[in-house]
Amino acid sequence: MPGSHNEAAGRNEKFLRCIRVNTLNYLYRALEEKIDSQCFYNEMSVRVFNPAARHLFTRLRDEEAAHVRVIQKEIASIESRPHPVNIILQN
């Protein structure tokens, strides 16, 4: 049955495309949340007068910045693979 192998391969490819798109969607949402948190911590570090609180908010802001970089690298890694998202979405 030559057709069944091609059908199975097609289903597998569609499944992998779906996983890839979902992964990117989750990563972009996580990126947005991390950037929002980073902005919040930065704003709070400017507003507070207590040096310990300012230090805490600054540290939290910097940790969020590190998370943003990790997520951006993962997104870039996925998007640089052979099937870019824009091709997947057009199919």
Tab-separated table of N, CA, C and O in Angstrom:
chain	number	residue	atom	x	y	z
A	1	MET	N	0.820	-1.187	0.000
A	1	MET	CA	0.000	0.000	0.000
A	1	MET	C	0.866	1.254	0.000
A	1	MET	O	1.140	1.822	1.040
A	2	PRO	N	1.322	1.683	-1.148
A	2	PRO	CA	2.195	2.850	-1.213
A	2	PRO	C	1.526	4.132	-0.722
A	2	PRO	O	2.153	4.987	-0.145
A	3	GLY	N	0.233	4.297	-0.946
A	3	GLY	CA	-0.456	5.517	-0.552
A	3	GLY	C	-0.527	5.708	0.951
A	3	GLY	O	-0.509	6.809	1.447
A	4	SER	N	-0.607	4.625	1.700
A	4	SER	CA	-0.757	4.742	3.146
A	4	SER	C	0.498	5.328	3.796
A	4	SER	O	0.407	6.056	4.771
A	5	HIS	N	1.658	5.004	3.263
A	5	HIS	CA	2.901	5.580	3.806
A	5	HIS	C	2.925	7.094	3.591
A	5	HIS	O	3.278	7.844	4.492
A	6	ASN	N	2.536	7.533	2.398
A	6	ASN	CA	2.512	8.963	2.104
A	6	ASN	C	1.479	9.691	2.964
A	6	ASN	O	1.711	10.804	3.424
A	7	GLU	N	0.336	9.038	3.161
A	7	GLU	CA	-0.692	9.644	4.012
A	7	GLU	C	-0.208	9.785	5.445
A	7	GLU	O	-0.417	10.813	6.090
A	8	ALA	N	0.448	8.749	5.949
A	8	ALA	CA	0.979	8.790	7.318
A	8	ALA	C	2.051	9.867	7.441
A	8	ALA	O	2.091	10.605	8.430
A	9	ALA	N	2.897	9.975	6.447
A	9	ALA	CA	3.939	11.008	6.474
A	9	ALA	C	3.312	12.397	6.446
A	9	ALA	O	3.763	13.302	7.148
A	10	GLY	N	2.255	12.565	5.663
A	10	GLY	CA	1.566	13.855	5.600
A	10	GLY	C	0.919	14.221	6.925
A	10	GLY	O	0.981	15.361	7.366
A	11	ARG	N	0.294	13.236	7.565
A	11	ARG	CA	-0.324	13.481	8.882
A	11	ARG	C	0.740	13.838	9.911
A	11	ARG	O	0.551	14.729	10.727
A	12	ASN	N	1.851	13.132	9.861
A	12	ASN	CA	2.945	13.409	10.800
A	12	ASN	C	3.486	14.816	10.590
A	12	ASN	O	3.737	15.538	11.559
A	13	GLU	N	3.647	15.225	9.343
A	13	GLU	CA	4.154	16.571	9.050
A	13	GLU	C	3.186	17.637	9.551
A	13	GLU	O	3.593	18.632	10.148
A	14	LYS	N	1.886	17.429	9.333
A	14	LYS	CA	0.891	18.385	9.824
A	14	LYS	C	0.904	18.462	11.340
A	14	LYS	O	0.803	19.537	11.924
A	15	PHE	N	1.055	17.306	11.986
A	15	PHE	CA	1.118	17.261	13.447
A	15	PHE	C	2.326	18.054	13.951
A	15	PHE	O	2.217	18.852	14.887
A	16	LEU	N	3.486	17.856	13.314
A	16	LEU	CA	4.695	18.574	13.730
A	16	LEU	C	4.564	20.074	13.491
A	16	LEU	O	5.030	20.877	14.294
A	17	ARG	N	3.911	20.463	12.413
A	17	ARG	CA	3.676	21.881	12.152
A	17	ARG	C	2.793	22.488	13.243
A	17	ARG	O	3.043	23.585	13.726
A	18	CYS	N	1.773	21.745	13.629
A	18	CYS	CA	0.862	22.217	14.669
A	18	CYS	C	1.608	22.405	15.990
A	18	CYS	O	1.429	23.410	16.676
A	19	ILE	N	2.449	21.446	16.337
A	19	ILE	CA	3.236	21.555	17.569
A	19	ILE	C	4.133	22.784	17.511
A	19	ILE	O	4.250	23.535	18.476
A	20	ARG	N	4.766	22.992	16.384
A	20	ARG	CA	5.678	24.114	16.227
A	20	ARG	C	4.951	25.451	16.393
A	20	ARG	O	5.410	26.344	17.100
A	21	VAL	N	3.807	25.578	15.747
A	21	VAL	CA	3.029	26.811	15.835
A	21	VAL	C	2.569	27.030	17.275
A	21	VAL	O	2.663	28.134	17.808
A	22	ASN	N	2.068	25.970	17.925
A	22	ASN	CA	1.636	26.093	19.318
A	22	ASN	C	2.784	26.490	20.228
A	22	ASN	O	2.621	27.323	21.117
A	23	THR	N	3.935	25.896	20.026
A	23	THR	CA	5.109	26.229	20.832
A	23	THR	C	5.467	27.697	20.672
A	23	THR	O	5.713	28.397	21.657
A	24	LEU	N	5.478	28.166	19.444
A	24	LEU	CA	5.787	29.576	19.205
A	24	LEU	C	4.740	30.485	19.829
A	24	LEU	O	5.074	31.520	20.412
A	25	ASN	N	3.478	30.110	19.736
A	25	ASN	CA	2.429	30.918	20.365
A	25	ASN	C	2.653	31.025	21.868
A	25	ASN	O	2.543	32.108	22.438
A	26	TYR	N	2.956	29.904	22.515
A	26	TYR	CA	3.221	29.923	23.955
A	26	TYR	C	4.446	30.754	24.288
A	26	TYR	O	4.456	31.505	25.264
A	27	LEU	N	5.481	30.619	23.488
A	27	LEU	CA	6.702	31.392	23.748
A	27	LEU	C	6.467	32.888	23.576
A	27	LEU	O	6.965	33.691	24.367
A	28	TYR	N	5.705	33.269	22.549
A	28	TYR	CA	5.415	34.687	22.367
A	28	TYR	C	4.563	35.236	23.511
A	28	TYR	O	4.766	36.373	23.953
A	29	ARG	N	3.628	34.430	24.004
A	29	ARG	CA	2.838	34.870	25.165
A	29	ARG	C	3.719	35.013	26.402
A	29	ARG	O	3.602	35.984	27.153
A	30	ALA	N	4.589	34.046	26.606
A	30	ALA	CA	5.503	34.107	27.745
A	30	ALA	C	6.420	35.320	27.629
A	30	ALA	O	6.683	36.013	28.621
A	31	LEU	N	6.890	35.599	26.425
A	31	LEU	CA	7.749	36.756	26.197
A	31	LEU	C	7.023	38.048	26.555
A	31	LEU	O	7.574	38.915	27.244
A	32	GLU	N	5.783	38.160	26.125
A	32	GLU	CA	4.995	39.348	26.428
A	32	GLU	C	4.812	39.514	27.938
A	32	GLU	O	4.968	40.620	28.475
A	33	GLU	N	4.526	38.423	28.625
A	33	GLU	CA	4.351	38.486	30.076
A	33	GLU	C	5.645	38.860	30.784
A	33	GLU	O	5.631	39.653	31.738
A	34	LYS	N	6.751	38.325	30.329
A	34	LYS	CA	8.046	38.654	30.940
A	34	LYS	C	8.400	40.124	30.721
A	34	LYS	O	8.916	40.783	31.617
A	35	ILE	N	8.124	40.641	29.546
A	35	ILE	CA	8.398	42.053	29.267
A	35	ILE	C	7.502	42.936	30.126
A	35	ILE	O	7.965	43.943	30.689
A	36	ASP	N	6.232	42.557	30.265
A	36	ASP	CA	5.325	43.316	31.137
A	36	ASP	C	5.826	43.313	32.577
A	36	ASP	O	5.821	44.352	33.246
A	37	SER	N	6.268	42.161	33.053
A	37	SER	CA	6.795	42.071	34.413
A	37	SER	C	8.049	42.921	34.565
A	37	SER	O	8.232	43.610	35.575
A	38	GLN	N	8.900	42.872	33.575
A	38	GLN	CA	10.129	43.666	33.604
A	38	GLN	C	9.792	45.159	33.700
A	38	GLN	O	10.400	45.884	34.494
A	39	CYS	N	8.824	45.613	32.936
A	39	CYS	CA	8.404	47.020	32.980
A	39	CYS	C	7.833	47.374	34.352
A	39	CYS	O	8.132	48.441	34.902
A	40	PHE	N	7.018	46.473	34.915
A	40	PHE	CA	6.439	46.704	36.230
A	40	PHE	C	7.535	46.845	37.285
A	40	PHE	O	7.535	47.792	38.079
A	41	TYR	N	8.478	45.897	37.305
A	41	TYR	CA	9.553	45.954	38.305
A	41	TYR	C	10.417	47.199	38.119
A	41	TYR	O	10.857	47.808	39.097
A	42	ASN	N	10.644	47.585	36.880
A	42	ASN	CA	11.422	48.787	36.635
A	42	ASN	C	10.689	50.017	37.166
A	42	ASN	O	11.288	50.880	37.813
A	43	GLU	N	9.389	50.088	36.878
A	43	GLU	CA	8.590	51.223	37.356
A	43	GLU	C	8.585	51.275	38.879
A	43	GLU	O	8.733	52.349	39.475
A	44	MET	N	8.439	50.132	39.514
A	44	MET	CA	8.425	50.092	40.975
A	44	MET	C	9.782	50.478	41.551
A	44	MET	O	9.855	51.164	42.581
A	45	SER	N	10.856	50.093	40.904
A	45	SER	CA	12.182	50.438	41.413
A	45	SER	C	12.422	51.944	41.364
A	45	SER	O	13.181	52.487	42.163
A	46	VAL	N	11.767	52.624	40.457
A	46	VAL	CA	11.886	54.078	40.352
A	46	VAL	C	10.982	54.771	41.377
A	46	VAL	O	11.343	55.806	41.929
A	47	ARG	N	9.839	54.176	41.660
A	47	ARG	CA	8.849	54.800	42.539
A	47	ARG	C	9.142	54.661	44.031
A	47	ARG	O	8.761	55.518	44.814
A	48	VAL	N	9.739	53.543	44.434
A	48	VAL	CA	9.918	53.308	45.873
A	48	VAL	C	11.095	54.101	46.418
A	48	VAL	O	12.053	54.398	45.705
A	49	PHE	N	11.002	54.431	47.705
A	49	PHE	CA	12.060	55.201	48.361
A	49	PHE	C	12.953	54.309	49.220
A	49	PHE	O	14.110	54.638	49.464
A	50	ASN	N	12.415	53.197	49.666
A	50	ASN	CA	13.167	52.278	50.520
A	50	ASN	C	14.276	51.619	49.692
A	50	ASN	O	13.992	50.957	48.694
A	51	PRO	N	15.542	51.774	50.112
A	51	PRO	CA	16.651	51.207	49.333
A	51	PRO	C	16.574	49.680	49.187
A	51	PRO	O	16.912	49.148	48.129
A	52	ALA	N	16.110	48.990	50.219
A	52	ALA	CA	16.010	47.529	50.127
A	52	ALA	C	14.945	47.132	49.112
A	52	ALA	O	15.149	46.202	48.318
A	53	ALA	N	13.821	47.837	49.137
A	53	ALA	CA	12.758	47.554	48.170
A	53	ALA	C	13.225	47.896	46.754
A	53	ALA	O	12.962	47.142	45.808
A	54	ARG	N	13.927	49.000	46.616
A	54	ARG	CA	14.453	49.387	45.293
A	54	ARG	C	15.407	48.316	44.770
A	54	ARG	O	15.347	47.930	43.601
A	55	HIS	N	16.263	47.831	45.653
A	55	HIS	CA	17.210	46.785	45.258
A	55	HIS	C	16.468	45.514	44.830
A	55	HIS	O	16.829	44.887	43.824
A	56	LEU	N	15.427	45.149	45.586
A	56	LEU	CA	14.640	43.963	45.254
A	56	LEU	C	13.988	44.103	43.879
A	56	LEU	O	14.088	43.199	43.038
A	57	PHE	N	13.342	45.239	43.635
A	57	PHE	CA	12.687	45.434	42.345
A	57	PHE	C	13.697	45.476	41.198
A	57	PHE	O	13.423	44.973	40.103
A	58	THR	N	14.847	46.046	41.447
A	58	THR	CA	15.892	46.084	40.418
A	58	THR	C	16.379	44.674	40.103
A	58	THR	O	16.563	44.307	38.936
A	59	ARG	N	16.571	43.872	41.154
A	59	ARG	CA	17.007	42.485	40.960
A	59	ARG	C	15.947	41.684	40.192
A	59	ARG	O	16.265	40.939	39.253
A	60	LEU	N	14.678	41.858	40.565
A	60	LEU	CA	13.598	41.160	39.860
A	60	LEU	C	13.517	41.590	38.397
A	60	LEU	O	13.303	40.760	37.496
A	61	ARG	N	13.700	42.881	38.147
A	61	ARG	CA	13.702	43.386	36.771
A	61	ARG	C	14.816	42.732	35.965
A	61	ARG	O	14.609	42.288	34.831
A	62	ASP	N	16.000	42.637	36.569
A	62	ASP	CA	17.143	42.046	35.873
A	62	ASP	C	16.940	40.545	35.619
A	62	ASP	O	17.352	40.030	34.574
A	63	GLU	N	16.282	39.863	36.559
A	63	GLU	CA	15.977	38.441	36.349
A	63	GLU	C	14.993	38.268	35.193
A	63	GLU	O	15.146	37.352	34.380
A	64	GLU	N	14.011	39.152	35.120
A	64	GLU	CA	13.062	39.084	34.002
A	64	GLU	C	13.774	39.354	32.678
A	64	GLU	O	13.463	38.726	31.664
A	65	ALA	N	14.740	40.264	32.686
A	65	ALA	CA	15.499	40.553	31.465
A	65	ALA	C	16.255	39.309	31.002
A	65	ALA	O	16.321	39.022	29.796
A	66	ALA	N	16.791	38.560	31.951
A	66	ALA	CA	17.488	37.314	31.596
A	66	ALA	C	16.505	36.307	31.007
A	66	ALA	O	16.824	35.628	30.013
A	67	HIS	N	15.302	36.227	31.582
A	67	HIS	CA	14.283	35.320	31.050
A	67	HIS	C	13.880	35.734	29.636
A	67	HIS	O	13.666	34.875	28.765
A	68	VAL	N	13.767	37.036	29.402
A	68	VAL	CA	13.414	37.543	28.068
A	68	VAL	C	14.455	37.086	27.053
A	68	VAL	O	14.106	36.608	25.967
A	69	ARG	N	15.724	37.194	27.412
A	69	ARG	CA	16.791	36.778	26.481
A	69	ARG	C	16.711	35.284	26.162
A	69	ARG	O	16.878	34.881	25.009
A	70	VAL	N	16.434	34.464	27.170
A	70	VAL	CA	16.323	33.017	26.950
A	70	VAL	C	15.163	32.705	26.005
A	70	VAL	O	15.303	31.912	25.063
A	71	ILE	N	14.024	33.327	26.251
A	71	ILE	CA	12.848	33.081	25.407
A	71	ILE	C	13.101	33.574	23.983
A	71	ILE	O	12.746	32.900	23.011
A	72	GLN	N	13.733	34.736	23.840
A	72	GLN	CA	14.042	35.256	22.506
A	72	GLN	C	14.968	34.309	21.743
A	72	GLN	O	14.784	34.089	20.546
A	73	LYS	N	15.939	33.734	22.434
A	73	LYS	CA	16.845	32.780	21.780
A	73	LYS	C	16.088	31.538	21.324
A	73	LYS	O	16.336	31.019	20.236
A	74	GLU	N	15.175	31.053	22.152
A	74	GLU	CA	14.403	29.869	21.792
A	74	GLU	C	13.500	30.160	20.593
A	74	GLU	O	13.390	29.343	19.680
A	75	ILE	N	12.874	31.317	20.591
A	75	ILE	CA	12.030	31.703	19.452
A	75	ILE	C	12.873	31.778	18.181
A	75	ILE	O	12.486	31.252	17.137
A	76	ALA	N	14.025	32.415	18.274
A	76	ALA	CA	14.903	32.530	17.103
A	76	ALA	C	15.342	31.158	16.610
A	76	ALA	O	15.399	30.912	15.400
A	77	SER	N	15.614	30.261	17.532
A	77	SER	CA	16.026	28.909	17.160
A	77	SER	C	14.915	28.185	16.406
A	77	SER	O	15.157	27.551	15.374
A	78	ILE	N	13.703	28.280	16.905
A	78	ILE	CA	12.578	27.604	16.247
A	78	ILE	C	12.283	28.237	14.896
A	78	ILE	O	12.056	27.537	13.909
A	79	GLU	N	12.302	29.556	14.836
A	79	GLU	CA	11.970	30.238	13.584
A	79	GLU	C	13.040	30.065	12.514
A	79	GLU	O	12.752	30.227	11.334
A	80	SER	N	14.258	29.724	12.906
A	80	SER	CA	15.316	29.556	11.913
A	80	SER	C	15.365	28.149	11.336
A	80	SER	O	16.135	27.884	10.430
A	81	ARG	N	14.523	27.261	11.828
A	81	ARG	CA	14.466	25.894	11.303
A	81	ARG	C	13.859	25.901	9.901
A	81	ARG	O	13.217	26.861	9.508
A	82	PRO	N	14.007	24.814	9.172
A	82	PRO	CA	13.631	24.783	7.747
A	82	PRO	C	12.224	25.226	7.371
A	82	PRO	O	12.015	25.687	6.277
A	83	HIS	N	11.243	25.104	8.263
A	83	HIS	CA	9.877	25.463	7.913
A	83	HIS	C	9.450	26.700	8.704
A	83	HIS	O	8.850	26.589	9.766
A	84	PRO	N	9.760	27.887	8.186
A	84	PRO	CA	9.363	29.097	8.898
A	84	PRO	C	7.848	29.168	9.118
A	84	PRO	O	7.094	28.608	8.346
A	85	VAL	N	7.449	29.861	10.150
A	85	VAL	CA	6.049	29.947	10.526
A	85	VAL	C	5.204	30.501	9.396
A	85	VAL	O	4.104	30.015	9.143
A	86	ASN	N	5.699	31.494	8.676
A	86	ASN	CA	4.879	32.070	7.629
A	86	ASN	C	4.560	31.057	6.525
A	86	ASN	O	3.495	31.086	5.937
A	87	ILE	N	5.434	30.116	6.262
A	87	ILE	CA	5.156	29.066	5.278
A	87	ILE	C	4.122	28.099	5.843
A	87	ILE	O	3.193	27.698	5.164
A	88	ILE	N	4.268	27.746	7.124
A	88	ILE	CA	3.335	26.822	7.752
A	88	ILE	C	1.936	27.398	7.748
A	88	ILE	O	0.970	26.718	7.421
A	89	LEU	N	1.800	28.649	8.072
A	89	LEU	CA	0.469	29.266	8.161
A	89	LEU	C	-0.186	29.427	6.783
A	89	LEU	O	-1.393	29.500	6.690
A	90	GLN	N	0.607	29.484	5.731
A	90	GLN	CA	0.044	29.620	4.399
A	90	GLN	C	-0.513	28.306	3.873
A	90	GLN	O	-1.354	28.290	3.015
A	91	ASN	N	-0.053	27.173	4.375
A	91	ASN	CA	-0.499	25.858	3.894
A	91	ASN	C	-1.890	25.542	4.368
A	91	ASN	O	-2.395	25.850	5.310
